[in-house]
Amino acid sequence: MTQTKLILTTALFFTLFSNYSFFSNVAEIYPFKGMNIIYILSLTTLLFTFMVFLFSLLSSRYTIKPILIILLIISSLTSYFMNSYHVVIDSDMIRNSMQTNLTESLDLFNINMVLYLLFLGILPSFLIYKVELKSSSFKVEFFRKIKTLFLTLLLMVVILFSFSKFYTSFFREHKPLRYYTNPTYWIYSIGDYIAKTLNSGEVIIKPIGVDAKITNSNNEPKLVIMVVGEATRADHFSLNGYKRDTNPLLKKENIINLPYVSSCGTSTAHSVPCMFSIFDRDDYSYKKGISTENVLDVLHHTNQIEILWRDNNSNSKGVALRVPFEDYKTDQSNTICDIECRDEGMLVGLDEYIKKQKSKDILIVLHQMGNHGPAYNKRYTKEFKRFTPVCQTNQLEECSQESINNAYDNALLYTDYFLSKVIHLLKKYNPTHKTTMIYMSDHGESLGEHGLYLHGLPYFMAPEAQTHVGAVVWFGENNQKSIDPSKEYSHDNLFHTLLGLFNVETKVYKKELDMFK
Ligand SMILES: [Zn+2]
């Protein structure tokens, strides 16, 4: 085979077998009839031609095989995730997968994934490996490449101009469609991720709120526990009117439920640093977040607040880099572990910690495993298996909607139990401290509505299930604050609310964003 022929064959393979998700989304907007048939055929040709152009540009005689093999292997997995969960592989998704750990990845592993890897990845890769490439002189090869690049470019221009009206609507009004092209979009996303993350050189962290101080500290010390939840959607809380009792213990406590809270992003890696940052949803970016101090740093600047971050999720996503951090994901630190370490374990030893701080103000952040998917059935112990039958596999597409909801809701029951334990712990300190618990989830979760699963869709195309999150606050008896639960709040409020809770005076505090003012 010549190099060109190998590229043509591989591009055809990608177009036909790795773009199911793309074409099914296209067909939803442009049903396969009438003129649409011509449009879809032209779109198919355009995608194919673009891939030929891209592969020709990227490869030379010695690099072509490894490049195509890497593309095939990765694309077989992206195909699996896009087809099964309807996710898109954008730069945020790349960031999530870079920050994930082995147990989280094993949670996703299943037989369907292996079949995708085998048939769309390994098998074609093996054929590419075996193929013998015709060798020709550098000059011949060079001109052949120029010819391919020129012809494909010409063909793309002709296609775009012949159906200019269709392509204007395709690119402008249906922007999300191209997010499903495989492997082109994930290649772009990796570039985007690198541009956003790596080329920044050494991160210089801009201090903020260095003027922070607490003036009226003659009161009782404050004890605040901030629980960062995982993937709980508001409409599955019975506190918000969900048909099932998913908050049986919380409803017995004197809590204030916040029914209208929206998240900053749709993934942990985006939302967690955003909610602790000074930036609002529109303004936040990964780069700004990582290079600017967050609310924990501002609280720390007062020199009067002890801060502790305990994590049973993955890590603090860069939020707790400059304050004490404890990992609770292993049984070395977490004393409550069975098939995995439980959120409840983060509460063990907190009494000793609180006593040690004597009369200082304390902020404890607990980052939960919560409702981390897709293996919801692993997120709770057997006492919480109340809604049955439950989806026992991480292959959500093979489970009934009902059994997915059951597993998800059982995991919510565990969070309900966990939060009530946090409240019971705080109650013990009512005589000596002003106590508060704030609970907010990082993002929501899709549970199969319109074929969508998990989370992480770009914000503008994400359904409410992924952005409307569970949130609850609780105040100790001698620490009642005013808050209007009928108002809409968001992650933007957390920065200022935490500062307000500790009576911190600083130029960066905005009273109008403080939920309790
Ligand atoms: Zn999350």
XYZ file of C-alpha atoms and ligand atoms in Angstrom:
518
model
C 0.000 0.000 0.000
C 1.063 3.559 -0.509
C 0.888 5.954 2.391
C -1.978 7.823 0.720
C -3.985 4.650 0.313
C -3.467 3.760 3.981
C -4.679 7.211 5.015
C -7.722 6.975 2.732
C -8.653 3.536 4.101
C -8.258 4.586 7.734
C -10.223 7.807 7.212
C -13.003 5.768 5.615
C -12.963 3.377 8.575
C -13.276 6.292 11.033
C -16.069 7.879 9.006
C -18.108 4.681 8.796
C -17.494 3.011 12.150
C -16.374 5.590 14.716
C -18.941 8.318 14.148
C -22.207 6.678 15.122
C -22.810 9.310 17.783
C -22.162 12.144 15.327
C -24.478 10.825 12.621
C -27.279 9.924 15.013
C -27.187 13.470 16.415
C -27.143 14.887 12.885
C -30.106 12.712 11.913
C -32.067 14.047 14.864
C -31.787 17.588 13.530
C -31.771 16.727 9.821
C -34.035 13.669 9.392
C -32.848 11.429 6.571
C -35.275 12.459 3.807
C -35.569 14.878 0.884
C -32.720 17.364 0.500
C -31.346 16.265 3.875
C -30.094 13.064 2.224
C -27.860 15.130 -0.066
C -26.717 17.279 2.870
C -25.840 14.285 5.002
C -23.931 12.693 2.118
C -21.988 15.918 1.615
C -21.333 16.106 5.351
C -20.024 12.539 5.289
C -17.702 13.404 2.399
C -16.564 16.559 4.165
C -15.737 14.666 7.360
C -13.860 12.015 5.371
C -11.931 14.623 3.346
C -11.058 16.608 6.451
C -9.632 13.488 8.094
C -7.543 12.681 5.018
C -6.235 16.253 5.072
C -5.466 16.110 8.788
C -3.766 12.691 8.740
C -1.681 13.671 5.690
C -0.594 16.828 7.425
C 0.382 15.025 10.619
C 2.185 12.012 9.266
C 5.310 11.034 7.414
C 6.485 7.614 6.249
C 7.926 6.718 9.646
C 5.268 8.257 11.835
C 2.138 7.301 9.922
C 1.614 3.873 11.467
C 2.092 4.850 15.127
C -0.059 7.953 14.656
C -2.944 6.047 13.076
C -2.712 3.282 15.683
C -2.836 5.756 18.577
C -5.804 7.511 16.952
C -7.636 4.207 16.504
C -7.073 3.017 20.069
C -8.163 6.273 21.691
C -11.080 6.719 19.296
C -12.408 3.251 20.052
C -12.734 4.325 23.702
C -14.165 7.764 22.916
C -16.672 5.987 20.650
C -17.688 3.791 23.548
C -18.228 6.720 25.915
C -19.991 8.873 23.345
C -22.301 6.081 22.185
C -23.109 4.768 25.660
C -23.319 7.923 27.759
C -23.809 10.636 25.126
C -20.931 12.634 26.544
C -18.686 14.839 24.422
C -14.921 14.810 24.687
C -14.087 18.482 25.214
C -11.171 20.057 27.062
C -13.038 19.847 30.386
C -13.582 16.119 29.848
C -9.857 15.711 29.082
C -9.084 17.570 32.317
C -11.429 15.261 34.220
C -9.786 12.171 32.796
C -6.301 13.530 33.524
C -7.310 14.125 37.151
C -9.037 10.818 37.642
C -7.515 7.983 39.637
C -7.286 4.250 39.116
C -10.349 3.250 41.160
C -12.454 5.813 39.328
C -11.270 4.446 36.001
C -11.894 0.853 37.052
C -15.439 1.918 37.904
C -15.974 2.553 34.188
C -14.393 -0.648 32.959
C -16.762 -3.241 31.445
C -17.163 -5.815 28.694
C -18.742 -3.460 26.142
C -15.770 -1.195 26.481
C -13.465 -4.129 25.791
C -15.463 -5.016 22.657
C -15.193 -1.448 21.355
C -11.481 -1.473 22.082
C -11.087 -4.794 20.297
C -13.126 -4.161 17.148
C -12.648 -0.427 16.637
C -9.143 -0.200 18.096
C -6.941 -3.243 18.327
C -8.109 -5.175 15.247
C -7.744 -2.324 12.706
C -4.488 -1.332 14.439
C -3.158 -4.835 13.920
C -3.982 -4.628 10.195
C -2.204 -1.291 9.942
C 0.774 -2.762 11.751
C 0.887 -5.671 9.267
C 0.466 -3.630 6.096
C 3.600 -3.140 4.056
C 4.134 0.431 2.961
C 5.565 1.081 -0.500
C 8.709 3.061 -0.121
C 9.459 5.815 -2.538
C 12.028 8.561 -2.629
C 11.610 11.553 -0.388
C 10.934 13.756 -3.415
C 8.137 11.553 -4.768
C 6.599 11.263 -1.349
C 6.790 14.992 -0.747
C 4.999 15.848 -3.993
C 2.410 13.174 -3.410
C 1.657 14.697 -0.039
C 1.378 18.212 -1.467
C -0.983 16.845 -4.084
C -3.191 15.139 -1.455
C -3.280 18.223 0.737
C -4.153 20.431 -2.211
C -6.860 18.137 -3.590
C -8.534 17.568 -0.209
C -8.484 21.283 0.545
C -10.013 22.004 -2.848
C -12.701 19.378 -2.324
C -13.600 20.798 1.091
C -13.937 24.300 -0.330
C -16.134 23.008 -3.174
C -18.405 21.129 -0.729
C -18.699 24.077 1.641
C -19.580 26.487 -1.143
C -21.991 24.177 -2.935
C -24.126 23.891 0.193
C -23.190 27.164 1.827
C -26.629 27.753 3.290
C -26.727 24.343 4.934
C -23.197 24.713 6.310
C -23.903 28.178 7.701
C -26.741 26.736 9.748
C -24.723 23.632 10.575
C -21.775 25.582 11.998
C -23.656 28.510 13.528
C -26.923 27.172 14.859
C -25.934 23.582 15.508
C -22.493 24.160 16.952
C -22.714 21.179 19.350
C -23.020 18.699 16.467
C -19.355 18.878 15.571
C -18.462 18.000 19.192
C -19.459 14.436 18.291
C -17.025 13.960 15.401
C -14.459 11.293 16.115
C -11.417 11.517 16.233
C -11.290 15.118 15.035
C -13.000 16.726 18.004
C -10.995 15.002 20.720
C -7.794 15.861 18.861
C -8.921 19.488 18.899
C -9.874 19.171 22.594
C -6.424 17.903 23.534
C -4.927 20.939 21.791
C -7.422 23.158 23.585
C -6.613 21.500 26.922
C -2.873 21.963 26.384
C -3.370 25.592 25.392
C -5.442 26.205 28.519
C -3.260 24.242 30.896
C 0.315 23.546 30.003
C 1.655 26.474 28.025
C 1.163 28.834 30.934
C 4.615 27.991 32.279
C 5.085 28.307 36.003
C 1.844 29.312 37.692
C 2.211 32.528 39.629
C -0.577 32.774 42.157
C -2.118 36.181 42.522
C -2.902 36.912 46.157
C -6.335 38.338 46.918
C -7.905 39.624 50.123
C -4.575 40.101 51.913
C -6.306 42.837 53.907
C -8.679 40.250 55.412
C -9.258 40.577 59.148
C -11.848 39.672 61.757
C -12.774 42.552 64.004
C -15.542 41.411 66.340
C -13.866 38.225 67.485
C -14.855 38.559 71.124
C -17.838 36.253 70.424
C -17.913 32.502 70.745
C -15.703 30.755 68.199
C -17.304 29.694 64.944
C -17.363 26.134 63.712
C -18.362 25.730 60.076
C -18.512 22.466 58.142
C -18.759 22.916 54.398
C -19.754 19.707 52.622
C -18.939 19.629 48.920
C -21.377 17.113 47.489
C -20.936 14.950 44.413
C -23.375 14.698 41.522
C -26.651 15.229 43.394
C -29.389 16.736 41.300
C -31.970 18.902 43.022
C -35.044 17.203 41.599
C -34.159 13.887 43.287
C -34.299 15.451 46.781
C -37.610 14.795 48.510
C -37.002 18.180 50.163
C -37.595 19.594 46.684
C -40.752 17.567 46.124
C -39.316 14.358 44.657
C -41.887 11.559 44.895
C -39.615 9.312 46.948
C -38.387 9.997 50.447
C -34.688 10.522 49.696
C -34.101 12.885 52.646
C -35.738 11.010 55.564
C -33.138 12.070 58.145
C -32.502 15.623 56.960
C -36.185 16.463 57.052
C -36.196 15.731 60.806
C -33.495 18.327 61.365
C -34.027 22.046 61.487
C -32.443 22.543 58.090
C -33.074 25.168 55.451
C -33.374 23.597 52.034
C -32.304 25.694 49.069
C -34.352 24.501 46.089
C -32.909 26.855 43.453
C -29.145 26.491 43.382
C -27.272 26.234 40.084
C -23.752 24.960 39.637
C -20.803 26.730 38.047
C -19.924 23.857 35.742
C -21.025 20.347 34.897
C -17.943 18.508 36.141
C -15.977 18.200 39.374
C -12.785 19.614 37.851
C -14.627 22.741 36.745
C -17.153 23.288 39.522
C -15.064 22.677 42.639
C -12.353 25.274 41.952
C -15.008 27.642 40.569
C -17.227 27.525 43.653
C -14.343 28.471 45.964
C -13.030 31.137 43.554
C -13.797 34.835 43.500
C -14.933 34.560 39.868
C -18.506 34.066 38.839
C -19.699 31.452 36.350
C -19.263 33.636 33.267
C -15.875 34.865 34.349
C -14.267 31.670 35.629
C -11.695 29.728 33.639
C -9.304 26.978 34.682
C -6.307 29.282 34.232
C -7.807 32.127 36.250
C -8.843 29.684 38.970
C -5.450 28.041 39.360
C -3.536 31.349 39.285
C -5.659 33.282 41.780
C -6.051 32.632 45.491
C -9.448 31.324 46.573
C -11.709 31.902 49.554
C -9.743 29.438 51.722
C -6.639 31.578 51.183
C -8.535 34.752 52.089
C -9.834 33.130 55.290
C -6.288 31.980 55.997
C -4.981 35.572 55.608
C -6.897 36.557 58.742
C -4.595 34.290 60.785
C -7.566 33.608 63.013
C -9.238 30.656 61.289
C -8.096 27.045 61.307
C -8.880 25.353 58.007
C -8.938 21.636 57.239
C -9.886 19.904 53.965
C -10.756 16.203 54.088
C -11.266 14.467 50.768
C -13.022 11.225 49.909
C -13.574 12.210 46.251
C -10.427 12.486 44.147
C -8.620 15.573 45.424
C -9.409 19.229 46.079
C -8.896 20.130 42.383
C -6.303 22.712 43.415
C -8.444 24.441 46.040
C -6.683 23.182 49.172
C -3.102 23.458 47.949
C -2.175 26.028 50.602
C -4.191 24.743 53.565
C -4.022 21.447 55.510
C -5.334 18.590 53.352
C -6.120 15.015 54.325
C -6.835 12.213 51.867
C -9.618 9.893 53.059
C -9.750 7.625 50.024
C -7.531 4.922 51.476
C -7.925 2.723 54.538
C -4.660 4.175 55.867
C -6.550 7.282 56.983
C -10.206 6.309 56.588
C -11.358 3.810 59.208
C -14.726 3.101 57.545
C -13.946 1.194 54.360
C -15.547 -1.906 52.833
C -15.623 -2.210 49.027
C -14.591 1.424 49.109
C -13.899 4.087 51.710
C -17.050 5.777 52.958
C -17.784 9.479 53.367
C -18.692 8.789 56.997
C -15.053 7.985 57.697
C -14.177 11.661 57.238
C -15.983 12.427 60.499
C -13.800 10.110 62.567
C -11.336 12.072 64.688
C -12.932 15.460 64.042
C -13.771 15.818 67.742
C -10.085 15.613 68.636
C -9.262 18.082 65.873
C -11.886 20.586 67.061
C -10.808 20.316 70.695
C -7.199 20.943 69.746
C -8.084 24.302 68.160
C -9.366 25.520 71.567
C -11.296 28.756 71.022
C -10.228 29.476 67.446
C -12.623 29.729 64.514
C -12.693 26.552 62.416
C -13.657 25.754 58.841
C -13.754 22.085 57.874
C -14.395 21.176 54.232
C -15.554 17.617 53.533
C -15.406 16.570 49.871
C -17.740 13.621 49.389
C -17.739 10.621 47.099
C -21.518 11.111 47.150
C -23.312 10.011 43.998
C -20.286 9.555 41.785
C -21.367 7.542 38.729
C -21.788 5.354 36.865
C -21.470 2.681 39.604
C -24.090 4.240 41.914
C -24.708 0.819 43.449
C -21.234 0.950 45.048
C -21.858 4.300 46.721
C -23.792 3.023 49.726
C -23.777 0.212 52.263
C -26.463 -2.470 52.298
C -28.690 -0.730 54.881
C -29.376 1.913 52.256
C -30.487 -0.503 49.555
C -34.102 0.563 49.997
C -35.217 1.144 46.414
C -34.975 -2.039 44.351
C -34.146 -3.549 41.903
C -30.876 -1.678 41.446
C -28.688 -1.397 38.370
C -25.728 -3.625 39.289
C -23.447 -2.679 36.429
C -21.619 0.384 35.222
C -23.109 -0.266 31.773
C -25.969 2.102 32.415
C -27.364 1.675 28.908
C -28.104 -1.967 29.745
C -30.105 -1.139 32.867
C -33.725 -0.056 32.975
C -34.399 3.569 33.790
C -36.061 2.424 37.001
C -33.077 0.421 38.258
C -30.684 3.308 37.510
C -32.918 5.678 39.467
C -33.113 3.149 42.298
C -29.331 2.865 42.606
C -28.927 6.638 42.339
C -31.611 7.298 44.965
C -30.098 4.742 47.362
C -26.823 6.648 47.084
C -28.769 9.831 47.933
C -30.051 8.097 51.075
C -26.446 7.569 52.097
C -25.715 11.283 51.650
C -28.837 12.074 53.669
C -27.441 9.882 56.455
C -23.982 11.442 56.152
C -25.315 15.011 56.370
C -27.448 14.159 59.383
C -24.311 12.770 61.063
C -22.512 16.041 60.309
C -25.384 17.937 61.960
C -25.263 15.644 65.014
C -21.560 16.262 65.335
C -22.081 20.032 65.153
C -24.900 19.941 67.712
C -22.427 18.768 70.357
C -20.609 22.084 69.941
C -23.658 24.345 70.227
C -22.809 25.262 73.855
C -19.314 26.417 72.962
C -19.381 27.365 69.261
C -21.485 29.106 66.666
C -22.097 26.190 64.353
C -23.060 26.055 60.675
C -23.249 23.400 57.981
C -23.410 24.268 54.294
C -24.013 21.501 51.786
C -23.754 22.083 48.047
C -23.283 19.607 45.250
C -20.647 20.317 42.596
C -22.938 19.496 39.643
C -25.968 17.367 38.856
C -26.290 14.141 36.903
C -28.173 12.867 33.867
C -29.880 9.529 34.483
C -30.890 8.539 30.967
C -33.276 11.334 30.000
C -33.044 11.775 26.208
C -30.333 9.123 26.215
C -28.001 11.301 28.321
C -26.007 9.816 31.182
C -23.513 11.083 33.765
C -22.435 14.729 33.444
C -19.871 17.016 31.837
C -21.745 18.410 28.834
C -20.722 21.954 27.910
C -22.791 24.285 30.117
C -24.825 25.884 27.350
C -26.052 22.510 26.079
C -26.327 20.726 29.432
C -29.802 19.770 30.667
C -31.004 21.186 33.980
C -30.399 17.776 35.579
C -26.656 18.469 35.317
C -26.688 22.082 36.566
C -29.519 22.330 39.131
C -27.968 20.917 42.295
C -28.927 19.808 45.785
C -28.115 22.347 48.528
C -28.970 22.600 52.229
C -27.859 24.779 55.138
C -28.157 24.260 58.873
C -27.448 26.664 61.750
C -26.869 25.903 65.422
C -29.405 27.191 67.977
C -27.437 30.257 69.019
C -26.374 31.067 65.479
C -29.573 31.569 63.494
C -28.986 33.523 60.284
C -31.486 34.905 57.866
C -31.681 33.413 54.420
C -34.420 33.510 51.819
C -34.752 29.966 50.456
C -37.124 31.060 47.706
C -34.312 33.002 46.029
C -32.114 31.646 43.263
C -28.542 31.053 44.339
C -25.494 29.616 42.624
C -21.900 28.599 43.274
C -21.073 32.300 42.787
C -22.463 32.943 46.286
C -20.170 30.587 48.205
C -17.044 32.798 48.219
C -18.842 35.732 49.846
C -21.049 33.597 52.082
C -18.038 31.914 53.704
C -16.366 35.292 54.290
C -19.590 36.650 55.791
C -19.999 33.634 58.095
C -16.656 34.389 59.745
C -17.290 38.177 59.822
C -14.233 38.705 57.651
C -13.671 42.274 56.546
C -11.893 42.616 53.221
C -12.162 44.608 50.034
C -12.985 41.465 48.021
C -16.148 40.722 50.023
C -19.429 41.565 48.293
C -22.325 41.710 50.704
C -24.940 41.420 47.946
C -23.630 37.930 47.081
C -23.614 36.703 50.700
C -26.549 34.296 51.038
C -26.949 35.077 54.749
C -27.064 38.863 54.512
Zn -18.375 15.893 40.626
